[in-house]
XYZ file of C-alpha atoms in Angstrom:
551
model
C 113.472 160.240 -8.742
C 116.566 159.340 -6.888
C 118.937 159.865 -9.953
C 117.378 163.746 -10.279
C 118.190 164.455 -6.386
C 121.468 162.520 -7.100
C 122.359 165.101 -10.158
C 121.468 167.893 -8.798
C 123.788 166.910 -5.946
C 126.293 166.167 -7.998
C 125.845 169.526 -9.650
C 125.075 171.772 -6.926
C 128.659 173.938 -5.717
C 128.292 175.599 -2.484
C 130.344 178.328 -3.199
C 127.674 179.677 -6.030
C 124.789 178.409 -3.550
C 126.044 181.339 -0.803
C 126.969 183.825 -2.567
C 129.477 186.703 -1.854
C 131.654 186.618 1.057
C 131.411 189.317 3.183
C 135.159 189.811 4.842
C 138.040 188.579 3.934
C 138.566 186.193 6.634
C 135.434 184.669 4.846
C 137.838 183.126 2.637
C 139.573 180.477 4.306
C 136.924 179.500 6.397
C 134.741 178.418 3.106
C 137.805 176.743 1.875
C 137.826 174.944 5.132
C 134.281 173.552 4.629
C 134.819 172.946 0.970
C 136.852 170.747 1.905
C 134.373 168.801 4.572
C 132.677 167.962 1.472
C 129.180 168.987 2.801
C 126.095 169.354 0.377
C 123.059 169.127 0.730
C 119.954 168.988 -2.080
C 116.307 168.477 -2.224
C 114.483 168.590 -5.721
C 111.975 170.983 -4.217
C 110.856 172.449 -1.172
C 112.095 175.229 0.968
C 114.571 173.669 2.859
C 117.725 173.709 0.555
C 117.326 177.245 0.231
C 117.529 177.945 3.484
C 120.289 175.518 4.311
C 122.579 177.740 2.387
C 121.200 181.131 3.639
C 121.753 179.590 6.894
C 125.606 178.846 6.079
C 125.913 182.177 4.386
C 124.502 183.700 7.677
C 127.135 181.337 9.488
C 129.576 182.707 8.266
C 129.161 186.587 9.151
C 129.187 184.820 13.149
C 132.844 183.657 12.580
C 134.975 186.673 13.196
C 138.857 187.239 14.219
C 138.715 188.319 17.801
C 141.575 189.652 19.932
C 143.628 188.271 16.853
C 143.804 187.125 13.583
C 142.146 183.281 13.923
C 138.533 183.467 13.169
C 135.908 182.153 15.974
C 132.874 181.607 16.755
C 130.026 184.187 17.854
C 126.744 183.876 19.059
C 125.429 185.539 16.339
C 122.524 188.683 16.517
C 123.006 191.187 19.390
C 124.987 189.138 20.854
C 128.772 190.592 19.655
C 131.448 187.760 21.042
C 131.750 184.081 22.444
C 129.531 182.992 25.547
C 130.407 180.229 27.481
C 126.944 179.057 27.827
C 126.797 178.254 24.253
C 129.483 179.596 21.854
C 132.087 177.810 23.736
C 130.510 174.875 24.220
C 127.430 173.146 22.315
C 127.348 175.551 19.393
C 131.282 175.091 19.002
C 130.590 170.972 19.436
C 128.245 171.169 16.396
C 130.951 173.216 14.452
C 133.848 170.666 14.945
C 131.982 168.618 12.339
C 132.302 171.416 9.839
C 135.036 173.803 10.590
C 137.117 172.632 12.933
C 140.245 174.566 12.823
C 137.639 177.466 13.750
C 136.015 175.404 16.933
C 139.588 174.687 18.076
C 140.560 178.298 18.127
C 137.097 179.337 19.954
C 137.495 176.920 23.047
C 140.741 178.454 22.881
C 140.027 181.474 23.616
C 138.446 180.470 27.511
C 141.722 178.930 28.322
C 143.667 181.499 26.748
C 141.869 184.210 28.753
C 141.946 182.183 32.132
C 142.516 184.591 35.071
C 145.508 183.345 37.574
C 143.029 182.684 39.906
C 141.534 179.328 37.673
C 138.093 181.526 36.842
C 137.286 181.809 32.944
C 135.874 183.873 31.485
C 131.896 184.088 30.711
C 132.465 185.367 27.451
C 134.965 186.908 25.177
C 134.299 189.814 22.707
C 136.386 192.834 20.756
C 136.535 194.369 24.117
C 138.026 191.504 26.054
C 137.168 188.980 28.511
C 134.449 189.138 31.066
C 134.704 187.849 34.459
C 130.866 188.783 36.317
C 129.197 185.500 36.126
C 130.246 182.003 34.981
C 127.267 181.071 32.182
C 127.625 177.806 32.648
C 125.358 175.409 30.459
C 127.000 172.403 28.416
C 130.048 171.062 30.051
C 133.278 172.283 27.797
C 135.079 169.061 28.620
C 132.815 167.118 27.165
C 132.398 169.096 23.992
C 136.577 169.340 23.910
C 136.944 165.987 24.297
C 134.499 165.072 21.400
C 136.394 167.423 19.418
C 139.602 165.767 20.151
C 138.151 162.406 19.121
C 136.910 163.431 16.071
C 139.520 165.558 14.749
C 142.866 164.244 14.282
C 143.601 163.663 18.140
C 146.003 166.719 19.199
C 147.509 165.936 22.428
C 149.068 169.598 22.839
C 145.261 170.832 22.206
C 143.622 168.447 24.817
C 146.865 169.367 27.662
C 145.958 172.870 27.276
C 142.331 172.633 27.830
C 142.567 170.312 30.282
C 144.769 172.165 32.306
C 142.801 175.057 31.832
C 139.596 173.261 32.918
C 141.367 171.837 35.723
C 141.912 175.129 37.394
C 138.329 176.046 36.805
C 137.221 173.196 38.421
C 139.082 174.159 41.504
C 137.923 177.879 41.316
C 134.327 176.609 41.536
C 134.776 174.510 44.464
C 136.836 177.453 46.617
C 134.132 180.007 45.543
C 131.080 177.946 44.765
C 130.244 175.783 47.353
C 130.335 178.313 50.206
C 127.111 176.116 51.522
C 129.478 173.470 52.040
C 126.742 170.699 50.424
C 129.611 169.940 47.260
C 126.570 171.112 44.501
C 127.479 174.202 42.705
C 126.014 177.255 43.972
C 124.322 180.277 41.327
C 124.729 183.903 42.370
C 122.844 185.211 39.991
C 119.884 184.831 36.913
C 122.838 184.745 34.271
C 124.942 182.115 36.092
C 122.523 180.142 34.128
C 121.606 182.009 31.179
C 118.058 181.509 31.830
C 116.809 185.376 31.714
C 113.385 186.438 32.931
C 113.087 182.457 34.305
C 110.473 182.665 37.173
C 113.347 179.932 38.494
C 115.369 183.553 39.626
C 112.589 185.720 39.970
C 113.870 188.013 42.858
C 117.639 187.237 42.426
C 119.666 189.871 40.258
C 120.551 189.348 37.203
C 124.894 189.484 37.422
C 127.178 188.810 39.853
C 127.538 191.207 43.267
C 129.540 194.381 42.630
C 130.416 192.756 39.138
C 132.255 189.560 41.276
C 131.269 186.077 40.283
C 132.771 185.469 43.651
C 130.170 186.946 45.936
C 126.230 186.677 45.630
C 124.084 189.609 47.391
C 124.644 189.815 50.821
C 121.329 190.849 51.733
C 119.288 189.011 49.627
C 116.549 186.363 51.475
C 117.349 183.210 49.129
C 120.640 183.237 47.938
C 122.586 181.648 47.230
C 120.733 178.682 45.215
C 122.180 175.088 45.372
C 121.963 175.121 41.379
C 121.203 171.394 39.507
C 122.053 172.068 36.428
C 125.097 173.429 37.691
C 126.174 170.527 40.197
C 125.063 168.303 36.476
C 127.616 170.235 34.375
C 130.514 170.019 37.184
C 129.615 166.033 37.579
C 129.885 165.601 33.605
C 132.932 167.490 33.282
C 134.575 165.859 35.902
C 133.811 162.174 33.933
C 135.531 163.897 30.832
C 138.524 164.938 32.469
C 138.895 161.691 34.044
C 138.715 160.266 30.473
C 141.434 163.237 29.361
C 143.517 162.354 32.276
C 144.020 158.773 31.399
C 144.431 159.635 27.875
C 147.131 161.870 28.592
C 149.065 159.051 31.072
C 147.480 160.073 34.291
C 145.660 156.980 35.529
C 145.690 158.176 39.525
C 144.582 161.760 38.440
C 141.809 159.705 36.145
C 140.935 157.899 39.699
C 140.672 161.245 41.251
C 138.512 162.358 39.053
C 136.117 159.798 38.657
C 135.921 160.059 42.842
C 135.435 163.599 41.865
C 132.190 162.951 39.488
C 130.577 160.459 42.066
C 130.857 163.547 44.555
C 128.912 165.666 42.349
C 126.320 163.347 41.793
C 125.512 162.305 45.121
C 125.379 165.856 46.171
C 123.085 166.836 43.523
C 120.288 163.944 44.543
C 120.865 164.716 47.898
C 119.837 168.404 47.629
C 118.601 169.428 44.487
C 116.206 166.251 43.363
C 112.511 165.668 44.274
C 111.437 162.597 44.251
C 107.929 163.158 44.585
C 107.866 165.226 42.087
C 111.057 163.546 40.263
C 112.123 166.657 39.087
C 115.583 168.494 39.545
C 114.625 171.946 41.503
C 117.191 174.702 43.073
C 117.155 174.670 46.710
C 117.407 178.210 48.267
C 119.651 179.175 51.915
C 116.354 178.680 53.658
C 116.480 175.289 52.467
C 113.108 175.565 50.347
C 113.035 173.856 46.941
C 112.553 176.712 43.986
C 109.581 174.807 42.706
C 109.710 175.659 39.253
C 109.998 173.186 36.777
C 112.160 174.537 33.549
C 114.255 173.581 30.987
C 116.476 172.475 33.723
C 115.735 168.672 33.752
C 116.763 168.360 30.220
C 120.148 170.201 31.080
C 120.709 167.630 34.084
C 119.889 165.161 31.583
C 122.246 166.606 28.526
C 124.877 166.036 31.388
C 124.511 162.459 31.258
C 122.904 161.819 34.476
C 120.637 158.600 34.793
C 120.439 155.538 33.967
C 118.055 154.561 30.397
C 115.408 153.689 33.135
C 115.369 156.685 34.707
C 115.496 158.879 31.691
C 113.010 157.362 29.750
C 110.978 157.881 33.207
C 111.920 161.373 32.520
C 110.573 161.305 29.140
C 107.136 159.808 30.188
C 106.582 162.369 32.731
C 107.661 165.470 31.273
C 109.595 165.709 27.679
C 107.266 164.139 25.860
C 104.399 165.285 28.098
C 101.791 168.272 25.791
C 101.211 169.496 29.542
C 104.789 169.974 30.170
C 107.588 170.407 27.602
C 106.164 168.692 24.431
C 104.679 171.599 22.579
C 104.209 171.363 18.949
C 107.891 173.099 18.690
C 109.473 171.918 21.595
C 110.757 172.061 23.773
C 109.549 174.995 25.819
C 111.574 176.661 28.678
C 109.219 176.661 31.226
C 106.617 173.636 31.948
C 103.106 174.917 29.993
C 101.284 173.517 32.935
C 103.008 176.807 35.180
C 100.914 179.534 35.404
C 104.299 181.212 35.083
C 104.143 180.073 32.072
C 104.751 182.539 29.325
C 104.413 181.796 25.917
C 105.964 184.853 24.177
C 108.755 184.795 21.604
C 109.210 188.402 20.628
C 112.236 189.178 23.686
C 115.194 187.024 25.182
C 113.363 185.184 27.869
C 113.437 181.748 29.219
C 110.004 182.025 30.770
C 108.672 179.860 28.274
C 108.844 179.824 24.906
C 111.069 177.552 23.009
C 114.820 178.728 22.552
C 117.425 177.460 20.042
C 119.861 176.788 22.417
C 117.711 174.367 24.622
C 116.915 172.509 20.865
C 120.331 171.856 20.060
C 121.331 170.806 23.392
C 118.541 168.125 22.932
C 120.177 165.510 20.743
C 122.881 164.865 23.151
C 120.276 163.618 25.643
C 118.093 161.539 23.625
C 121.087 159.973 21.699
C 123.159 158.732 24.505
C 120.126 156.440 25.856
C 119.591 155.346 22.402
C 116.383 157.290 21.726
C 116.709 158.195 18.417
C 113.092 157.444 17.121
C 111.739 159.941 20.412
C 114.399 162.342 18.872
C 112.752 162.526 15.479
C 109.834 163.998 17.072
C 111.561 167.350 17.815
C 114.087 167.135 14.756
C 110.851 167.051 12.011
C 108.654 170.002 13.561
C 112.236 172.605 14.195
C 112.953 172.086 10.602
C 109.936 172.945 9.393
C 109.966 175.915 11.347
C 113.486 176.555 10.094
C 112.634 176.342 6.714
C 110.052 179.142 6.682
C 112.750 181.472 8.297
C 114.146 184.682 6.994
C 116.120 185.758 10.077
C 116.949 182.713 11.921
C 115.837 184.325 15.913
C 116.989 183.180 19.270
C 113.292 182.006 20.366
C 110.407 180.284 18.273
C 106.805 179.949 19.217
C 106.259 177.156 20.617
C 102.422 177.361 19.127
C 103.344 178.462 15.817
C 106.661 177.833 14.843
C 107.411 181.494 13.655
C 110.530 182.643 15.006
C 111.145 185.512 17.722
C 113.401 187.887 18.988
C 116.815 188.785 17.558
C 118.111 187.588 13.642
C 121.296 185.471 12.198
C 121.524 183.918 15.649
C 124.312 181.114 15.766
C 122.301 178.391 17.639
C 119.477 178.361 15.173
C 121.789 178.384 12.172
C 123.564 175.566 13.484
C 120.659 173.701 14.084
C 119.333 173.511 11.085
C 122.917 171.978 9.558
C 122.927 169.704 12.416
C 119.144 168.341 11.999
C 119.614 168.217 8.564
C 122.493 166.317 9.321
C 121.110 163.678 12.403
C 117.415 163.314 9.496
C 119.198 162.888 6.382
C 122.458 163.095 6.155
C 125.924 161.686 6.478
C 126.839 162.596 10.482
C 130.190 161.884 11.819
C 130.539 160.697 15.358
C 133.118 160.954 18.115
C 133.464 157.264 18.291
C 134.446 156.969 14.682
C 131.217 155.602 13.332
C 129.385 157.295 10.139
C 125.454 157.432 10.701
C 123.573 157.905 7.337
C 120.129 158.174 8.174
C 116.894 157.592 5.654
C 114.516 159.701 6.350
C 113.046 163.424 5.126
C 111.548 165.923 6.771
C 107.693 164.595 7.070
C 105.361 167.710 5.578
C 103.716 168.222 9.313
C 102.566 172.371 8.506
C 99.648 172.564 5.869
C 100.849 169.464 4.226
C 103.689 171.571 2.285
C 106.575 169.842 1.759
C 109.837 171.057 2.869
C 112.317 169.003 1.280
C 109.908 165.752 -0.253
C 113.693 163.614 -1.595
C 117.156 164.801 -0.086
C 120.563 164.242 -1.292
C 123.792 164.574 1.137
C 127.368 164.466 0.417
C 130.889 165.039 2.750
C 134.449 163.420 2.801
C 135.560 161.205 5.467
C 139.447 160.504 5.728
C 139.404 160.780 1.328
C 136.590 159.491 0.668
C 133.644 160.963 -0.802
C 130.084 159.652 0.554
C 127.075 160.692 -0.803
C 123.399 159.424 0.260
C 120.169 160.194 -0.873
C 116.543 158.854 0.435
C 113.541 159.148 -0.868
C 110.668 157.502 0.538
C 110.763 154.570 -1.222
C 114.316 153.915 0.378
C 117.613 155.795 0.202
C 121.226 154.573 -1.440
C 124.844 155.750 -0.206
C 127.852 155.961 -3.114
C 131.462 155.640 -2.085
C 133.596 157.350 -4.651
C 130.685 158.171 -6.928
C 129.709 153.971 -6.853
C 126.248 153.002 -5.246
C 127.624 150.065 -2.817
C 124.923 150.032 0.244
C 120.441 150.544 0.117
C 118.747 150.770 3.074
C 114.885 150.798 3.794
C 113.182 154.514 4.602
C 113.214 154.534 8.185
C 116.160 153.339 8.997
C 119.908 154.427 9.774
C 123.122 152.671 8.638
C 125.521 152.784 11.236
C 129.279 152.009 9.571
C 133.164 152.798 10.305
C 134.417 155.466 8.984
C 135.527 153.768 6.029
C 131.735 152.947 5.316
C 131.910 149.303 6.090
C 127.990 148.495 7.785
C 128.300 147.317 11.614
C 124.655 147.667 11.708
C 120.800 149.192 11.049
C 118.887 150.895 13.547
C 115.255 151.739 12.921
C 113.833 155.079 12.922
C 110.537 155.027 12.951
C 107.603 153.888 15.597
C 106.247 151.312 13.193
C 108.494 147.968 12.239
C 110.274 148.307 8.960
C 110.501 145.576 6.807
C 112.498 145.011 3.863
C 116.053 143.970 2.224
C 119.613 145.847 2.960
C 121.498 145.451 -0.330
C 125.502 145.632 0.960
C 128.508 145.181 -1.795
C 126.626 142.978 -4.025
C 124.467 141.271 -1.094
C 121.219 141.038 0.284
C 119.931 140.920 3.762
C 116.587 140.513 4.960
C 115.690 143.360 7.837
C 112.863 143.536 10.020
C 113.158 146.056 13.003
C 111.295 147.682 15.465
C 111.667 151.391 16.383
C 114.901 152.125 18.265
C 116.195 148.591 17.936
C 119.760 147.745 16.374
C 120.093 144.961 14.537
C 124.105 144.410 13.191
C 125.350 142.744 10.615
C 127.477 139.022 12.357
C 128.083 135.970 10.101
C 126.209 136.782 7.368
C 123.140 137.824 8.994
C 121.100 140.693 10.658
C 121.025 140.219 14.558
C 119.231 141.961 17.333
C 121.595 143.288 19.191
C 119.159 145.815 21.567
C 116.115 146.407 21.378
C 114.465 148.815 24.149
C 111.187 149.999 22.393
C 109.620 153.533 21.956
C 108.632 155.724 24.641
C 105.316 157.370 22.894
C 103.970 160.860 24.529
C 101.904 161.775 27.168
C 99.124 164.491 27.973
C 99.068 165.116 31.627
């Protein structure tokens, strides 16, 4: 069956797959991803169909704003660029698809920087807004992926460091006013976590419109935020990495010292370790005792050790009484009786939200837990496929999706899953990771997409890749040259020479690599990496799979 997903890749043109374009600005952003070279094709199954009414949907979210370069918006009722998540981890997904467009949207908060170092929270047709800071996924480290993975711009990575900089020094004058070096939150939408119970009794914006004051006269504020204190620690490890790539080596010291600061001040203050859970801690110096999506921001800011995270995972992520619903992962911890399960409004009081899924990977990937990943990449895209509107929130009982329609986060995710399951993905660090596996049919045994095909052009060169379950073969420049067992992932350069195999499933895979003419046995065990030295296939980690919990 391979050749037939193979053809109708092959024959398959995205430009008759979306449809007409709906501006004209439309125009050279689809020439822009024609020329990523990114297809995808199933024989059957709902999933291809919505994969392109997902990038037909995209593309009524990029719109010229305040000028003629088309950017990023959220998407739905949400009419401009957040910082929370248009600037930052939906733009980071873009860069691997259009990204002259995610350039020109982390632009735009460093173009509309006030004199006094704040950015802006977001930017729309009206302008910039100044009344909270929205702070979620650090931009520096989503910039400096960009950077890496698209042609290297100095003059682009000077500006927004600069920019972030500044910011940087605007949150410690006006957000540390507790003097404890954690970041401080003023407000509910500081965090974007509306309706939380974490900021029950704290307004929603800024006081008198001011990210720089919090409400005199309220009894708890302000809150010595973690996720906050996370993002600040993160970015300040990225612009250490900026600094020295830009010359700077003591600025690059500084910074670092910088990071180290932020991280002892956020165990110090805002981590439990009874509990081992990241909570706020209020002026009276009471922990806010709710336990939210908040850990796996912390942990999205690359905070921990593998030890500790996979701790994390143990207790909490993977946990059914905590986070691990059958969509997860839920906003709220189920076991709260906070806890509310509703998908139909923007809340963060429980139910599962597209924005805390794509911020997931990030997590999971950079402790090497790619098989615990699968988990929550197999379940979301089933519930993608069935999708018509593509909603902020989705049950996390059910699947069905919530409140709002054509929202950016979700339509991203569903490229980007496709993309870390079964496709051809790109990385910062200049590998390629082709991955062979297909969505498993988890909902009433339908099958969303039973044999997938994948195609995009690295540097020139056209890949293509398509698994089955019986095992999956990439073509370079239309010639099969590497077969890999279902289950696993090829990692290779970007030239697609294999450096190694991981495996991707909880059972061992056995079986035979064929490479450019040659033959390797493979046996490995979930999450392991075996690479390809002298001839052979070597273990080169192996750290085993963290399975779920129930209590």
């Amino acid at each position: 069956m391979s050749e037939k997903v193979l053809e109708r890749l092959r024959g398959l043109t995205v430009t008759d797959r979306i449809g007409e374009l709906g501006k004209a600005s439309d125009g050279p952003v689809l020439e822009e991803w024609l020329r990523s070279g990114v297809k995808f094709a199933s024989v059957s199954g709902r999933l291809e169909g919505n994969y392109y009414a997902a990038l037909r949907k995209l593309f009524d979210c990029i719109v010229p704003t305040l000028g003629d370069a088309p950017v990023l918006h959220e998407g739905g009722i949400y009419l401009g660029c957040w910082m929370e998540s248009t600037g930052t981890i939906n733009t980071e997904l873009l860069s691997r698809f259009l990204p002259s467009v995610s350039e020109d949207t982390y632009q735009l908060f460093a173009d509309y920087q006030k004199d006094d170092g704040q950015m802006p929270y977001k930017v729309t047709e009206h302008g910039p807004a100044y009344r909270q800071i929205q702070t979620v996924t650090p931009l520096a480290r989503c910039v400096w992926n960009h950077y890496e993975l698209n042609g290297r711009s100095k003059a682009f990575l000077q500006k927004m460091y600069d920019a972030m900089a500044r910011y940087d020094e605007w949150l410690v004058t006006y957000r540390n006013t507790r003097g404890t070096g954690c970041v401080e939150a003023f407000c509910t939408f500081d965090t974007g976590h509306d309706l939380s119970p974490r900021f029950w009794h704290v307004p929603d914006t800024g006081h008198l419109d001011d990210a720089r004051q919090y409400n005199p006269d309220s009894p708890i504020l302000p809150f010595l935020a973690p996720d906050l204190t996370a993002n600040v620690y993160c970015q300040r490890g990225y612009l250490s990495r900026m600094a020295r790539e830009l010359g700077d080596e003591q600025a690059a010291a500084e910074w670092s010292a910088k990071a180290e600061q932020s991280l002892g001040s956020l165990f110090a203050h805002c981590y439990d370790e009874a509990d081992a859970f990241f909570y706020d801690r209020d002026r009276n110096g009471e922990l806010v005792r709710v336990q939210s999506d908040v850990l796996l921001r912390v942990l999205a800011c690359e905070v921990g050790d593998r030890e500790f995270f996979d701790a994390a995972l143990q207790r909490y992520l993977l946990n059914t009484s905590k986070f691990f619903a059958k969509y997860p992962f839920t906003s709220i911890a189920m076991d709260d009786p906070r806890f509310d399960p509703f998908s139909s409004y923007n809340t963060w009081a429980g139910t599962s939200n597209f924005l805390s899924i794509i911020r997931t990977p990030h997590a999971f990937e950079h402790h090497h837990r790619y098989v615990e990943l699968t988990w929550v990449l197999n379940p979301i895209l089933t519930a993608l496929a069935q999708m018509t509107r593509f909603a902020q929130t989705v049950s996390p009982w059910n699947g069905k999706e919530g409140f709002t329609e054509t929202y950016s986060p979700a339509l991203l995710c569903l490229l980007d899953f496709v993309e870390r399951l079964c496709g051809i993905l790109p990385r910062p660090d200049g590998e390629l990771w082709f991955t062979a596996l297909v969505p498993y049919p988890q909902d009433h045994g339908e099958n969303m997409a039973p044999e997938t095909g994948y195609s995009r052009v690295v540097d020139g060169v056209t890949f293509e890749f398509v698994t089955t379950r019986e095992g999956a073969t990439a073509y370079r420049n239309g010639e099969a040259y590497l077969r890999l067992p279902f289950g696993t992932r090829a990692v290779t350069d970007r030239q697609g020479r294999l450096k190694a195999i991981i495996g991707m499933s909880v059972r061992t895979i056995e079986g035979t690599v064929w490479y450019e003419g040659q033959e390797f046995a493979l046996t490995v065990k979930g999450n392991e990496q075996v690479e390809l030295l002298d001839g052979r296939l070597v273990s080169v980690r192996d750290i085993g799979v963290i399975t779920p919990t129930y209590r």
